[in-house]
Short mmCIF file of C-alpha atoms in Angstrom, two decimals:
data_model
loop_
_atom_site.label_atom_id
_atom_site.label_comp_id
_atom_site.label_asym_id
_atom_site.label_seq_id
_atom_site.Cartn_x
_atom_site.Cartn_y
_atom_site.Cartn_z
CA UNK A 1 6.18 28.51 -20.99
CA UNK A 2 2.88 26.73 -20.70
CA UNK A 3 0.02 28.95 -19.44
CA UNK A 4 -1.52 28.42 -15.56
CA UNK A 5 -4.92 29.72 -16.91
CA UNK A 6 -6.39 30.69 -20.14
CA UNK A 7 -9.34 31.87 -21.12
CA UNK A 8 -10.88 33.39 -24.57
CA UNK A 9 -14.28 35.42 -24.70
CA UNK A 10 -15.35 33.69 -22.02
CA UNK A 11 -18.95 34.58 -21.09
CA UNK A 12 -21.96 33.49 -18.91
CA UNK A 13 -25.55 33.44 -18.37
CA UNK A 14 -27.96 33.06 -16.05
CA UNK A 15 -31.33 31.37 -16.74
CA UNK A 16 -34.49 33.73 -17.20
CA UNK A 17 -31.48 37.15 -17.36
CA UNK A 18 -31.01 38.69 -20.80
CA UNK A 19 -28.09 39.81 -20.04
CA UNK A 20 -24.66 37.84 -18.97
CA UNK A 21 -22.80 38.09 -15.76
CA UNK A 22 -19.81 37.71 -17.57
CA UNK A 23 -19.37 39.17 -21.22
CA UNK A 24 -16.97 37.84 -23.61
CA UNK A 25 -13.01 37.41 -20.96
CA UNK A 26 -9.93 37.22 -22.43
CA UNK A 27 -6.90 36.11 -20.01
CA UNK A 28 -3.91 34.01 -19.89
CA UNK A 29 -1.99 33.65 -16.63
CA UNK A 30 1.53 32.23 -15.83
CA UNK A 31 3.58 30.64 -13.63
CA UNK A 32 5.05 32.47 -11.35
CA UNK A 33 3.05 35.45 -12.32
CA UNK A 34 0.50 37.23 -10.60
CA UNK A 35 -2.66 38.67 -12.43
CA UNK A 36 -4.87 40.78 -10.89
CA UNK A 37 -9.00 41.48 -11.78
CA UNK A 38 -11.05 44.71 -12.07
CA UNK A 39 -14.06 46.11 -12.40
CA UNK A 40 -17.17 47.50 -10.63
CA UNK A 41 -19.56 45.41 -8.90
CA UNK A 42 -21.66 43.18 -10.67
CA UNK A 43 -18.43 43.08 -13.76
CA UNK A 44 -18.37 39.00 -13.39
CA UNK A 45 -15.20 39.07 -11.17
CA UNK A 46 -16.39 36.28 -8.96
CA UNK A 47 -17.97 34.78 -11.70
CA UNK A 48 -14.95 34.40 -13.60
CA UNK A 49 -13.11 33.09 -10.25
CA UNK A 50 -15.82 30.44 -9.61
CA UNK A 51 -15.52 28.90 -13.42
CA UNK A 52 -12.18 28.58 -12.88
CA UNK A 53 -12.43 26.49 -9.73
CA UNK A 54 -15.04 24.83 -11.67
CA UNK A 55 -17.83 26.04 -9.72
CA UNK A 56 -20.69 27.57 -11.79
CA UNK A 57 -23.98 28.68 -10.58
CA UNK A 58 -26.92 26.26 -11.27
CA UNK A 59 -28.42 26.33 -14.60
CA UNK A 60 -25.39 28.45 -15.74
CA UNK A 61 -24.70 28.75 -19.67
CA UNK A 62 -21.25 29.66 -20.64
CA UNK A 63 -19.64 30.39 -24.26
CA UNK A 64 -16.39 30.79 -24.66
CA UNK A 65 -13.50 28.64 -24.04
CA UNK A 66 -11.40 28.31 -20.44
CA UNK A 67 -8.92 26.13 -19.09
CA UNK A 68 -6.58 25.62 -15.71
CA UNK A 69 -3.42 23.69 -16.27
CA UNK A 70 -4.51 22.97 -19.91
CA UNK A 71 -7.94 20.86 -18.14
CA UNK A 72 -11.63 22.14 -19.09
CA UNK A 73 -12.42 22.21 -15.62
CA UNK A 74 -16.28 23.24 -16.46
CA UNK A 75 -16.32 19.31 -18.41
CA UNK A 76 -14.82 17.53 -15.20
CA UNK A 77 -17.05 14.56 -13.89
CA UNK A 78 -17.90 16.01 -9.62
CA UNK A 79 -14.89 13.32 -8.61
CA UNK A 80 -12.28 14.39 -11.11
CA UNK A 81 -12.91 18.01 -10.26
CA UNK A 82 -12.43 17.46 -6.73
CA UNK A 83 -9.36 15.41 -7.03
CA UNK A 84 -8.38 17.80 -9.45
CA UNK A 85 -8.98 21.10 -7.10
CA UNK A 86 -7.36 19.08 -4.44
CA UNK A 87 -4.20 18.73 -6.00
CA UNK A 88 -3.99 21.73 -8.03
CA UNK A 89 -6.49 25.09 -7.36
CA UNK A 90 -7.50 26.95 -4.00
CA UNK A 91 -10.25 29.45 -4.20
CA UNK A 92 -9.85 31.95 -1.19
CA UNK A 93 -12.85 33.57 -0.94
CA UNK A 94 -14.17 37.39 -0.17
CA UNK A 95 -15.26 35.98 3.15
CA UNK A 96 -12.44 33.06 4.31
CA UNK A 97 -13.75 32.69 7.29
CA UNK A 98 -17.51 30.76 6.21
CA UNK A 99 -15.40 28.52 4.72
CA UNK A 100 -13.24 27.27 7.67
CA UNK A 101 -14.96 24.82 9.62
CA UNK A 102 -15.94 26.77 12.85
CA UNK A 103 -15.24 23.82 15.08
CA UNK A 104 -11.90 23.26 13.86
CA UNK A 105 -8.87 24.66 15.48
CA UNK A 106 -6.44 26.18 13.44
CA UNK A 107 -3.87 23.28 13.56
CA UNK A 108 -6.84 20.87 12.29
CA UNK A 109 -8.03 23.28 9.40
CA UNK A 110 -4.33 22.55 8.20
CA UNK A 111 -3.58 19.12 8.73
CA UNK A 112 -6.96 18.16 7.53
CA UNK A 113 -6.12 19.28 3.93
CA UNK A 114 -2.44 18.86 4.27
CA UNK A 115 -1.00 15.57 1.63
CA UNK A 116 1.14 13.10 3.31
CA UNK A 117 4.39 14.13 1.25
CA UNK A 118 3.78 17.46 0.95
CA UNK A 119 6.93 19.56 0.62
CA UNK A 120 5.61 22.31 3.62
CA UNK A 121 4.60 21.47 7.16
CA UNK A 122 1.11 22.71 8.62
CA UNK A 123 3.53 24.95 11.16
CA UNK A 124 6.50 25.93 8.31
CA UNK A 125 3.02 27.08 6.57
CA UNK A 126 1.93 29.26 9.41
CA UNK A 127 5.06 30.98 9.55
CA UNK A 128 5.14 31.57 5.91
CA UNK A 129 2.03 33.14 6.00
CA UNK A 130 2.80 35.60 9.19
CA UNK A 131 0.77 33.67 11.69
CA UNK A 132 2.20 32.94 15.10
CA UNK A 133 2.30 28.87 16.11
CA UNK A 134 0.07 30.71 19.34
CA UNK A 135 -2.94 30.59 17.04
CA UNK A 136 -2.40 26.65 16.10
CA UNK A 137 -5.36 26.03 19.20
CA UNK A 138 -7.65 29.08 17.95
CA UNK A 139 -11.10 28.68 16.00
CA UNK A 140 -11.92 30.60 13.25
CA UNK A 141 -14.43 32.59 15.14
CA UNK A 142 -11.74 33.55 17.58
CA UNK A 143 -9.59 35.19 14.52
CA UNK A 144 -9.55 38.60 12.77
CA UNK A 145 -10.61 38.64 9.50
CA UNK A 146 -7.39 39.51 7.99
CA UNK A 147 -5.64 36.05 10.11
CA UNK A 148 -8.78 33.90 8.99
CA UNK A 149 -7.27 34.58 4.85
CA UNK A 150 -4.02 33.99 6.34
CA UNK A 151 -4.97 30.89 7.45
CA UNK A 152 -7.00 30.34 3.58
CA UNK A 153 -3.81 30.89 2.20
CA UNK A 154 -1.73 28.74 4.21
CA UNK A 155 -4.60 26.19 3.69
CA UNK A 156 -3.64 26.18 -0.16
CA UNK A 157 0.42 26.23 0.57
CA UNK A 158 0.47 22.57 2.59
CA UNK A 159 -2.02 21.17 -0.22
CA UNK A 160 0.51 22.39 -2.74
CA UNK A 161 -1.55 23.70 -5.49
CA UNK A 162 -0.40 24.94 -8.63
CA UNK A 163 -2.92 27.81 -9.17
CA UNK A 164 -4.34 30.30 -6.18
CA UNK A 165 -7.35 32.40 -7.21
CA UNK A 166 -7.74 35.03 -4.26
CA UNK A 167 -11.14 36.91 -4.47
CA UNK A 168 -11.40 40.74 -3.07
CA UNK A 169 -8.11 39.58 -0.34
CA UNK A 170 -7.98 43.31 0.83
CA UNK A 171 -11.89 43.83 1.46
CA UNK A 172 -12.39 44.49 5.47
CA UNK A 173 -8.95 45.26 6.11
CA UNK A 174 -7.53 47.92 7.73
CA UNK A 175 -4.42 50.01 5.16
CA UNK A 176 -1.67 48.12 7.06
CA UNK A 177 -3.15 44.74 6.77
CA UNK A 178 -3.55 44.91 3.48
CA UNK A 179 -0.32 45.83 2.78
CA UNK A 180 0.67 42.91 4.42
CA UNK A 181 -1.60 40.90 2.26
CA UNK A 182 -0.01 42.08 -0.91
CA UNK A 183 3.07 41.45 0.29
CA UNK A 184 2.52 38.09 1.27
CA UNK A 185 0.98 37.18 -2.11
CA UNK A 186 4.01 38.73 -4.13
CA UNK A 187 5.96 36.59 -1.88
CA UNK A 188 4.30 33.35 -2.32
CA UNK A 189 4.11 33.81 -5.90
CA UNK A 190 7.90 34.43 -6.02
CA UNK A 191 9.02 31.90 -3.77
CA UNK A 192 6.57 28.95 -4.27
CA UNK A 193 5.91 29.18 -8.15
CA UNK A 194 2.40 29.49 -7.96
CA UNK A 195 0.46 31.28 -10.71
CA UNK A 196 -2.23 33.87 -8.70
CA UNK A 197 -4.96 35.56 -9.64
CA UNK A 198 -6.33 38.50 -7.46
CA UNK A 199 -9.31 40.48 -7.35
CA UNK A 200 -9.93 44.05 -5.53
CA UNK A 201 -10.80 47.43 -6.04
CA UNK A 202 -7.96 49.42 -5.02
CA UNK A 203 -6.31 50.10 -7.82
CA UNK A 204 -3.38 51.11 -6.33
CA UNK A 205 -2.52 47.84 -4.10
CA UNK A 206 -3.40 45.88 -7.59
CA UNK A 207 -1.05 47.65 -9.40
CA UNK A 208 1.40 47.67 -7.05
CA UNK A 209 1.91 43.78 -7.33
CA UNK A 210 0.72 42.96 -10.73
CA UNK A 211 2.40 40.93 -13.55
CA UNK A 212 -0.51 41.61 -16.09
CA UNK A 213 -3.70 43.20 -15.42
CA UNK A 214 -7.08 42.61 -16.71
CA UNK A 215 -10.17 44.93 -16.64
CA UNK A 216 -13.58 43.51 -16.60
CA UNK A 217 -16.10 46.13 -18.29
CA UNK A 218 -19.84 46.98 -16.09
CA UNK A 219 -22.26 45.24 -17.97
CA UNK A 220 -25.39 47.23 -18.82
CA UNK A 221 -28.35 46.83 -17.02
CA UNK A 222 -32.02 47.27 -18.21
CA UNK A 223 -33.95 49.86 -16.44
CA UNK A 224 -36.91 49.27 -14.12
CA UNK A 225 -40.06 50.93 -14.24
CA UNK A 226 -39.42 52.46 -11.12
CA UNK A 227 -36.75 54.23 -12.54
CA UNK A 228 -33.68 52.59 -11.23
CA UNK A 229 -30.84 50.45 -12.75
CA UNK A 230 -31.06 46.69 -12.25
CA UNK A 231 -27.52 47.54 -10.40
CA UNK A 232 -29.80 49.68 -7.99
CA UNK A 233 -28.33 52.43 -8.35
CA UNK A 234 -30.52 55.66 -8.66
CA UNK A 235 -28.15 57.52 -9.99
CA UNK A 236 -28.85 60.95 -7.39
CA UNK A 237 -26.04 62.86 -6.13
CA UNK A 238 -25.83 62.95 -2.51
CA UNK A 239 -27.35 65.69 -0.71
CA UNK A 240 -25.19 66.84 2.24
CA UNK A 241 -28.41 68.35 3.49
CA UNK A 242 -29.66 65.29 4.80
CA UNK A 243 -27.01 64.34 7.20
CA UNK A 244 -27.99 65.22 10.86
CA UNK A 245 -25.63 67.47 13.36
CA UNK A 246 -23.51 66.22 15.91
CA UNK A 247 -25.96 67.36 18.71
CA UNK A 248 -28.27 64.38 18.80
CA UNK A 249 -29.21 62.89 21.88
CA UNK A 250 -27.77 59.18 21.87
CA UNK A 251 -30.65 56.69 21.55
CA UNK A 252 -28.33 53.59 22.24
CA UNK A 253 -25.64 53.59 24.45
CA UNK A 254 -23.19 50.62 25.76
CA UNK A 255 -21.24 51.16 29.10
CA UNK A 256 -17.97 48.98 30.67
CA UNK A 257 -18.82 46.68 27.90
CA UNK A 258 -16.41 43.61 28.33
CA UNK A 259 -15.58 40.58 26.31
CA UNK A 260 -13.24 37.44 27.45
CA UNK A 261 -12.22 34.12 25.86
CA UNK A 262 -10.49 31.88 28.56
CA UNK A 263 -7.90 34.52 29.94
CA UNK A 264 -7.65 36.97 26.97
CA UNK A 265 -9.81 40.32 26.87
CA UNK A 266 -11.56 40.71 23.56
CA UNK A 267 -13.17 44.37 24.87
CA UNK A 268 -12.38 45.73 28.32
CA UNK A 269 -14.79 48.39 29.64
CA UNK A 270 -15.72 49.76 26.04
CA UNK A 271 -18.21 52.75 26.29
CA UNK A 272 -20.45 53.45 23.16
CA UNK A 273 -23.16 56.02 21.79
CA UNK A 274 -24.56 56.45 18.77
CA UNK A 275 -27.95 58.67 18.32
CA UNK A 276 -31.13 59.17 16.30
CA UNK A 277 -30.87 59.56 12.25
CA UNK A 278 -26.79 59.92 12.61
CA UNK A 279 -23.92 57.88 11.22
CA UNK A 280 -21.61 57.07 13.90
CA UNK A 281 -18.49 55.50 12.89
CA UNK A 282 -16.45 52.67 14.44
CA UNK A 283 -12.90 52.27 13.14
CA UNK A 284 -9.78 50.52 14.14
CA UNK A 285 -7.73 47.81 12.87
CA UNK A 286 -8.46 44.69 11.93
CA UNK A 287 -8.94 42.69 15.32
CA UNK A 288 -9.07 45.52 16.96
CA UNK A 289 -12.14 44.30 18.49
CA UNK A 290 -15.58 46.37 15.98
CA UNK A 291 -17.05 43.21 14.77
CA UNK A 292 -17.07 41.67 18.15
CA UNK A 293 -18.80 45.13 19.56
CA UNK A 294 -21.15 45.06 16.87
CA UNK A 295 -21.94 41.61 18.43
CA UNK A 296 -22.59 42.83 21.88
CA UNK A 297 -24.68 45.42 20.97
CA UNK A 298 -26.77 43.34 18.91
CA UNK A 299 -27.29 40.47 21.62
CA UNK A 300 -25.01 37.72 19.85
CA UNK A 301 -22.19 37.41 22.07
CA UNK A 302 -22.20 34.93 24.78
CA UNK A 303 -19.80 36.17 27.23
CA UNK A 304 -20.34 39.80 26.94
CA UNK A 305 -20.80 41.87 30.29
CA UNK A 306 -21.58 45.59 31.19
CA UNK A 307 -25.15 47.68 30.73
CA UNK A 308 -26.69 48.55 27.20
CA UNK A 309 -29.65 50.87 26.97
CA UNK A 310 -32.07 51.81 23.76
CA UNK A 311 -34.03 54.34 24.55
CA UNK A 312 -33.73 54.73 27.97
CA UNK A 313 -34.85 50.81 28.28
CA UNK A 314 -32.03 48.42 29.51
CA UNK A 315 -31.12 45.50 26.89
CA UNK A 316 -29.75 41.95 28.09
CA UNK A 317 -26.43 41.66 26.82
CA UNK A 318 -27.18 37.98 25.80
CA UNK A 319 -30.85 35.84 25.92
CA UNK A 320 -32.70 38.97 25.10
CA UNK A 321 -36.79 38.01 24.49
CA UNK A 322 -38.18 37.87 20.96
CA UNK A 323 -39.73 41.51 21.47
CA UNK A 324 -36.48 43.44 21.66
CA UNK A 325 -34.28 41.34 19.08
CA UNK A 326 -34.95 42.76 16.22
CA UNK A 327 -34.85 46.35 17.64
CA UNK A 328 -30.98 46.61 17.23
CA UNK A 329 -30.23 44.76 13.57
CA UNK A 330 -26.86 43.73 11.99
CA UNK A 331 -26.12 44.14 8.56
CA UNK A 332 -22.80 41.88 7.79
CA UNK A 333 -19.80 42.43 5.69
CA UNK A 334 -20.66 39.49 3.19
CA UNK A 335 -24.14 39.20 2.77
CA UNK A 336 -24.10 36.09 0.34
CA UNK A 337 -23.09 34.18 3.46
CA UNK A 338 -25.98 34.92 5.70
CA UNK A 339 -28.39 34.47 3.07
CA UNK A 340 -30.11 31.28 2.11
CA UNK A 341 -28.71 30.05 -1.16
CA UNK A 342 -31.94 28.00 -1.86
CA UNK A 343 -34.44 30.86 -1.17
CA UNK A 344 -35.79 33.46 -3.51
CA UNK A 345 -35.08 37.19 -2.69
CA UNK A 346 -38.91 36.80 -2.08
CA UNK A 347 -39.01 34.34 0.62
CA UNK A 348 -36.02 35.48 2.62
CA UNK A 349 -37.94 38.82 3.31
CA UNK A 350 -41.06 37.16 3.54
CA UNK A 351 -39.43 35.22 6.55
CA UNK A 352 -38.12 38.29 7.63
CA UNK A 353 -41.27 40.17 8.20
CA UNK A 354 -42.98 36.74 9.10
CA UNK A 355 -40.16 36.64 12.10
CA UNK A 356 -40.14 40.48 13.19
CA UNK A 357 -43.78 41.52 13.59
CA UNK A 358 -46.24 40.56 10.85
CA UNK A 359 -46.75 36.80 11.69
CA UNK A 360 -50.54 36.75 11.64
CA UNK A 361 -50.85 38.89 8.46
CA UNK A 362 -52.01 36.98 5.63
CA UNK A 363 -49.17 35.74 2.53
CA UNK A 364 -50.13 38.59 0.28
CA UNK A 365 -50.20 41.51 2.64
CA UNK A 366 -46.44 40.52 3.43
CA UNK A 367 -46.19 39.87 -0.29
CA UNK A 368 -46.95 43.67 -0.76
CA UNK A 369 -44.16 44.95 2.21
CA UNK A 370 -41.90 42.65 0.06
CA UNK A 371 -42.20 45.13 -2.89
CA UNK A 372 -42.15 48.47 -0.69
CA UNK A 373 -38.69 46.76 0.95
CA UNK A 374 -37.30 46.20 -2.27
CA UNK A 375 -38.73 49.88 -3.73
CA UNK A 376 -37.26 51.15 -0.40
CA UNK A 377 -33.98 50.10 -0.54
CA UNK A 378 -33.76 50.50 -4.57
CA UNK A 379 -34.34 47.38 -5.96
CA UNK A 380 -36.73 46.63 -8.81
CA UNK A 381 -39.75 44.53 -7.53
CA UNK A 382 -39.45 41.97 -9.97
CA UNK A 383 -35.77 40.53 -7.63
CA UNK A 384 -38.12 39.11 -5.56
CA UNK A 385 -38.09 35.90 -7.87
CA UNK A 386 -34.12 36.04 -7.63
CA UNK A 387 -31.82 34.19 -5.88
CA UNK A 388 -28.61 35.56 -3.86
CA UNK A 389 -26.11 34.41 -6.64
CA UNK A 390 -28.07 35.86 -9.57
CA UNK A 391 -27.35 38.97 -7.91
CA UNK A 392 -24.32 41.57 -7.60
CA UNK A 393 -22.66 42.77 -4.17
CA UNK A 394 -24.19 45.91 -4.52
CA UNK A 395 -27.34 44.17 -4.88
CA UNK A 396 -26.68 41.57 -2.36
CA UNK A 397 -26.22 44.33 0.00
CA UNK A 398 -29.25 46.16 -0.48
CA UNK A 399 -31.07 42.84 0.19
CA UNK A 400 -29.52 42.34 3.51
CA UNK A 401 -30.42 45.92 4.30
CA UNK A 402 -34.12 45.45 3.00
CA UNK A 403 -34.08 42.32 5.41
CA UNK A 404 -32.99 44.45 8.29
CA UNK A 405 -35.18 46.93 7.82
CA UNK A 406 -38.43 44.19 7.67
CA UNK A 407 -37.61 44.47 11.30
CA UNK A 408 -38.06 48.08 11.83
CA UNK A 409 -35.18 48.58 13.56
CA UNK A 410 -33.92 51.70 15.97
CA UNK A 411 -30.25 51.22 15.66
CA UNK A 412 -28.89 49.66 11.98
CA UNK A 413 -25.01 48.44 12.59
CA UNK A 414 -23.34 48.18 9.54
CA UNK A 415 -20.07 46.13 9.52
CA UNK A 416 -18.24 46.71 6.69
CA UNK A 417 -20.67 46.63 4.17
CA UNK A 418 -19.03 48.32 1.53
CA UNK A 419 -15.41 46.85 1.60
CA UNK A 420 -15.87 44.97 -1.44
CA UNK A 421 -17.87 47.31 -3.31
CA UNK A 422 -16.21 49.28 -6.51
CA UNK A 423 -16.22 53.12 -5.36
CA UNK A 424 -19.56 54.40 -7.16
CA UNK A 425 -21.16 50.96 -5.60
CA UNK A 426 -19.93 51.59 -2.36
CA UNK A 427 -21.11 55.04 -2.77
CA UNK A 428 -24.64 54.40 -3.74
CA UNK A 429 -25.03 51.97 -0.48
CA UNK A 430 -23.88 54.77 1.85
CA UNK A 431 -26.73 57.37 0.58
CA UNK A 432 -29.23 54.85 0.93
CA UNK A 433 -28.22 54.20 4.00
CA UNK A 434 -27.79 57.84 5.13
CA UNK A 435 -31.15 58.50 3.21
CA UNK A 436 -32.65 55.75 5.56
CA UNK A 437 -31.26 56.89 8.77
CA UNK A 438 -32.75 60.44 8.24
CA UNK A 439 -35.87 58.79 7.09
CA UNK A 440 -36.70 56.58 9.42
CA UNK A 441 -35.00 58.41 12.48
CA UNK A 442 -32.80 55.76 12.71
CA UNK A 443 -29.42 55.36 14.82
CA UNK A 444 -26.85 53.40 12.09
CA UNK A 445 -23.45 52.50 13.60
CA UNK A 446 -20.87 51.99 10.71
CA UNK A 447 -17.74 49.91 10.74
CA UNK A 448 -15.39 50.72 7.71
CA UNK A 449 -11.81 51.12 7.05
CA UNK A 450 -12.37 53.86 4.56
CA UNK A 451 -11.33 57.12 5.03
CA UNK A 452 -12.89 59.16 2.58
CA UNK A 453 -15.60 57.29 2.87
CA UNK A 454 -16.23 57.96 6.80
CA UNK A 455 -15.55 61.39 6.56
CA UNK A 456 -17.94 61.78 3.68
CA UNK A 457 -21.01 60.27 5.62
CA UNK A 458 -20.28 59.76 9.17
CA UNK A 459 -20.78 63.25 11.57
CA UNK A 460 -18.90 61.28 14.82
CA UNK A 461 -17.04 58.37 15.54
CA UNK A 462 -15.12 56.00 17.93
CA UNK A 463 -11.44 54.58 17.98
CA UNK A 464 -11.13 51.17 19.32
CA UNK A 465 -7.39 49.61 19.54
CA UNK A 466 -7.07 46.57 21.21
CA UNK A 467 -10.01 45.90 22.69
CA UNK A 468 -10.65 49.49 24.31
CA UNK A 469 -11.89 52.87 23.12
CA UNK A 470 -9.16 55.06 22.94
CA UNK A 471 -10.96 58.28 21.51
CA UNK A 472 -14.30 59.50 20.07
CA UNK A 473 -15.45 62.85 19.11
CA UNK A 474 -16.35 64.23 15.48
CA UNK A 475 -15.17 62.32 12.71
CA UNK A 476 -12.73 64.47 11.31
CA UNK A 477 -10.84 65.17 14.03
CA UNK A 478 -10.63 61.30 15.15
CA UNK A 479 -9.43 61.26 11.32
CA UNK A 480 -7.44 64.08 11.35
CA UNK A 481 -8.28 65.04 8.01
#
């Protein structure tokens, strides 16, 4: 049998980094197999993903040797590796849904890429996937984030590629979804003859479908001077101490919040707290309706209705004026998608504090609240010079929390932020943000399908099911654990 992928010590480097991003892979994958990928953040996993599709970062070095189909796909002229991913590999990323064309409906996404003799329709591919043909008039922005990789996936089935390489498929997802997303991919692989490669975190799902499995080792980091890892992690054992009682008075509260696109609710008459320097939890399934609260409450969705107050101080649901955006901030699930590719770590704060409050400061004042954002959310100062894909999740992360908190916010919504973080990553996120929320006296709103991870940090919480709360009170009895 002639190997789907192989690869041999494999590694890469960044320009200006000592160290690689991905140290010395071994992996060989077959038809008909699937292979899943492991590691903590920061390992190389989407590193190694990206070569494969032929898509390494700029000014990348790489040693090693790695090939798809028996093609170098890393010595490919720009038009032979696009006529050669067209026919042959799909690359579903950790967030699906940047790459779908917003304007598209779901029927165009699929007949856009579909061949004219492919062997599956654009609707038989639906169905294989576990879509209903309902959804063929939907946008991507009108999906969950577990149907937006369903429609990824069936994306790659009516282009009828050989090879599937499926980054973090489970992050964001609720246990039942991604089930079904494991289930799909064992099915695809078996019935379709495609040779997959899958990355996660949960050991269990990955082992669970796995033909072969390959580790990927945490790369060692040198340490700052201000005494944390490159990684950001400090390293300090959470102190319970720190998290606030139930008893706080709620500083932001949302009341017969609704939400409708043409005659479907989205959220009917959803009622919300969270309060000063506590973690409030949101949890419910995927579509369920959290993201599209966390929307509402931060002034982004167009159609919402009902009464939000900070404060005491009534907020416009949509249009609100430059001096009360930045009060309520959103940090999002995938933070290399809302930050600029082209800009330094550097600039996108600068911009940040340039936008929020410190416009007629000079350069090097912000310059200096550039290094107390990074200090403050664990990051060496010298990753102001970085960009976003030099940089780990974990790191990523912290970023788009250090840009949040340039606008020195009263309410921090968090929105999955740690779904496709390795456990001690994921981990060292949620004490810095619990750290900051006692800190700062700040209300932080968390959206997460992880258990042990809400009842380890969150003190209350709310249950949303289809598009209404259906119970709040403290988190571990909403948990029952």
């Amino acid at each position: 049998m002639t190997a789907s992928i192989e690869v041999e010590h494999f590694s890469v480097y960044l320009p200006q980094q000592p160290n690689p991003v991905l140290e010395a892979t071994s992996l060989v994958c077959n038809p008909g197999t699937i292979t899943t990928l492991s590691g903590p953040s920061g390992s190389g996993k989407t590193t190694l993903m990206k070569a494969l599709a032929g898509a390494l970062p700029p000014r990348a070095r790489h040693e090693g040797t790695l090939s798809v189909l028996g093609t170098d796909v890393l010595e490919l002229s720009a038009s032979d590796l696009r006529a050669f991913r067209r026919e042959n590999v799909a690359y579903v990323g950790q967030d699906p849904g940047s790459a779908l064309n917003p304007v598209f409906t779901v029927r165009t996404l699929l007949t856009e890429v579909q061949e004219p003799h492919a062997a599956m329709s654009w609707r038989e591919s639906l169905g294989v996937v576990g879509l209903s043909d309902e959804l063929r008039s939907r946008r991507p922005g009108e999906l969950s984030g577990g149907q937006q990789r369903r429609v990824a996936l069936a994306r790659a089935l009516v282009r009828g590629v050989k090879v599937l390489l499926v980054d973090e498929p489970f992050a964001g997802l609720h246990p039942g979804a991604r089930a079904d997303i494991r289930q799909l991919l064992i099915s695809l692989c078996q019935s379709i003859d495609v040779s997959v490669l899958v990355s996660g975190h949960d050991m269990s799902l990955l082992n669970a479908m796995s033909d072969n499995h390959v580790r990927l080792q945490h790369i060692r980091r040198a340490r700052s001077s201000s005494g944390v890892t490159a990684d950001g992690a400090s390293g300090l054992a959470q102190d319970d101490s720190r998290l606030p009682s139930q008893d706080a008075v709620p500083s932001l509260t949302a009341q017969a919040v609704s939400v409708s696109r043409g005659n479907s609710a989205i959220l009917d008459e959803v009622s919300f707290s969270a309060s000063d320097g506590v973690l409030t939890a949101l949890v419910g399934k995927s579509g369920a309706g959290k993201s599209i609260l966390a929307r509402v409450l931060v002034g982004l969705e167009s159609t919402a209705t009902g009464e939000i107050h900070l404060d005491g101080e009534a907020l416009a649901c949509t249009s609100r004026p430059r001096s009360t955006r930045g009060r309520i901030q959103l940090v999002p699930q995938n933070p290399l998608a809302s930050l600029n590719p082209r800009h330094t770590i550097g600039q996108t704060l600068n911009r940040a504090l340039y936008r929020a409050h410190t416009a007629r400061r000079r350069r090097s004042q912000r310059d200096g609240e550039v290094a107390t954002l990074l200090a403050d959310v664990g990051l060496p100062a010298d990753f102001h010079q970085r960009h976003p894909h030099e940089l780990s999740g974990g790191q990523r992360q912290r970023v788009a929390i250090a840009r949040a908190l340039a606008a020195r916010p009263r309410v921090l919504i968090c929105d999955e932020i740690t779904s496709a973080l390795d456990t001690e990553t994921a981990h060292d996120v949620m004490d810095l943000i619990a750290e900051v929320a006692a800190q700062r006296r700040m209300a932080v709103v968390v959206i997460s399908h992880d258990i042990d991870l809400l009842e380890r940090y969150a003190t209350t919480g709310f249950l949303i099911e289809q598009g209404r709360i259906t119970a709040h009170g403290p988190i571990r009895t909403l948990l029952g654990v």
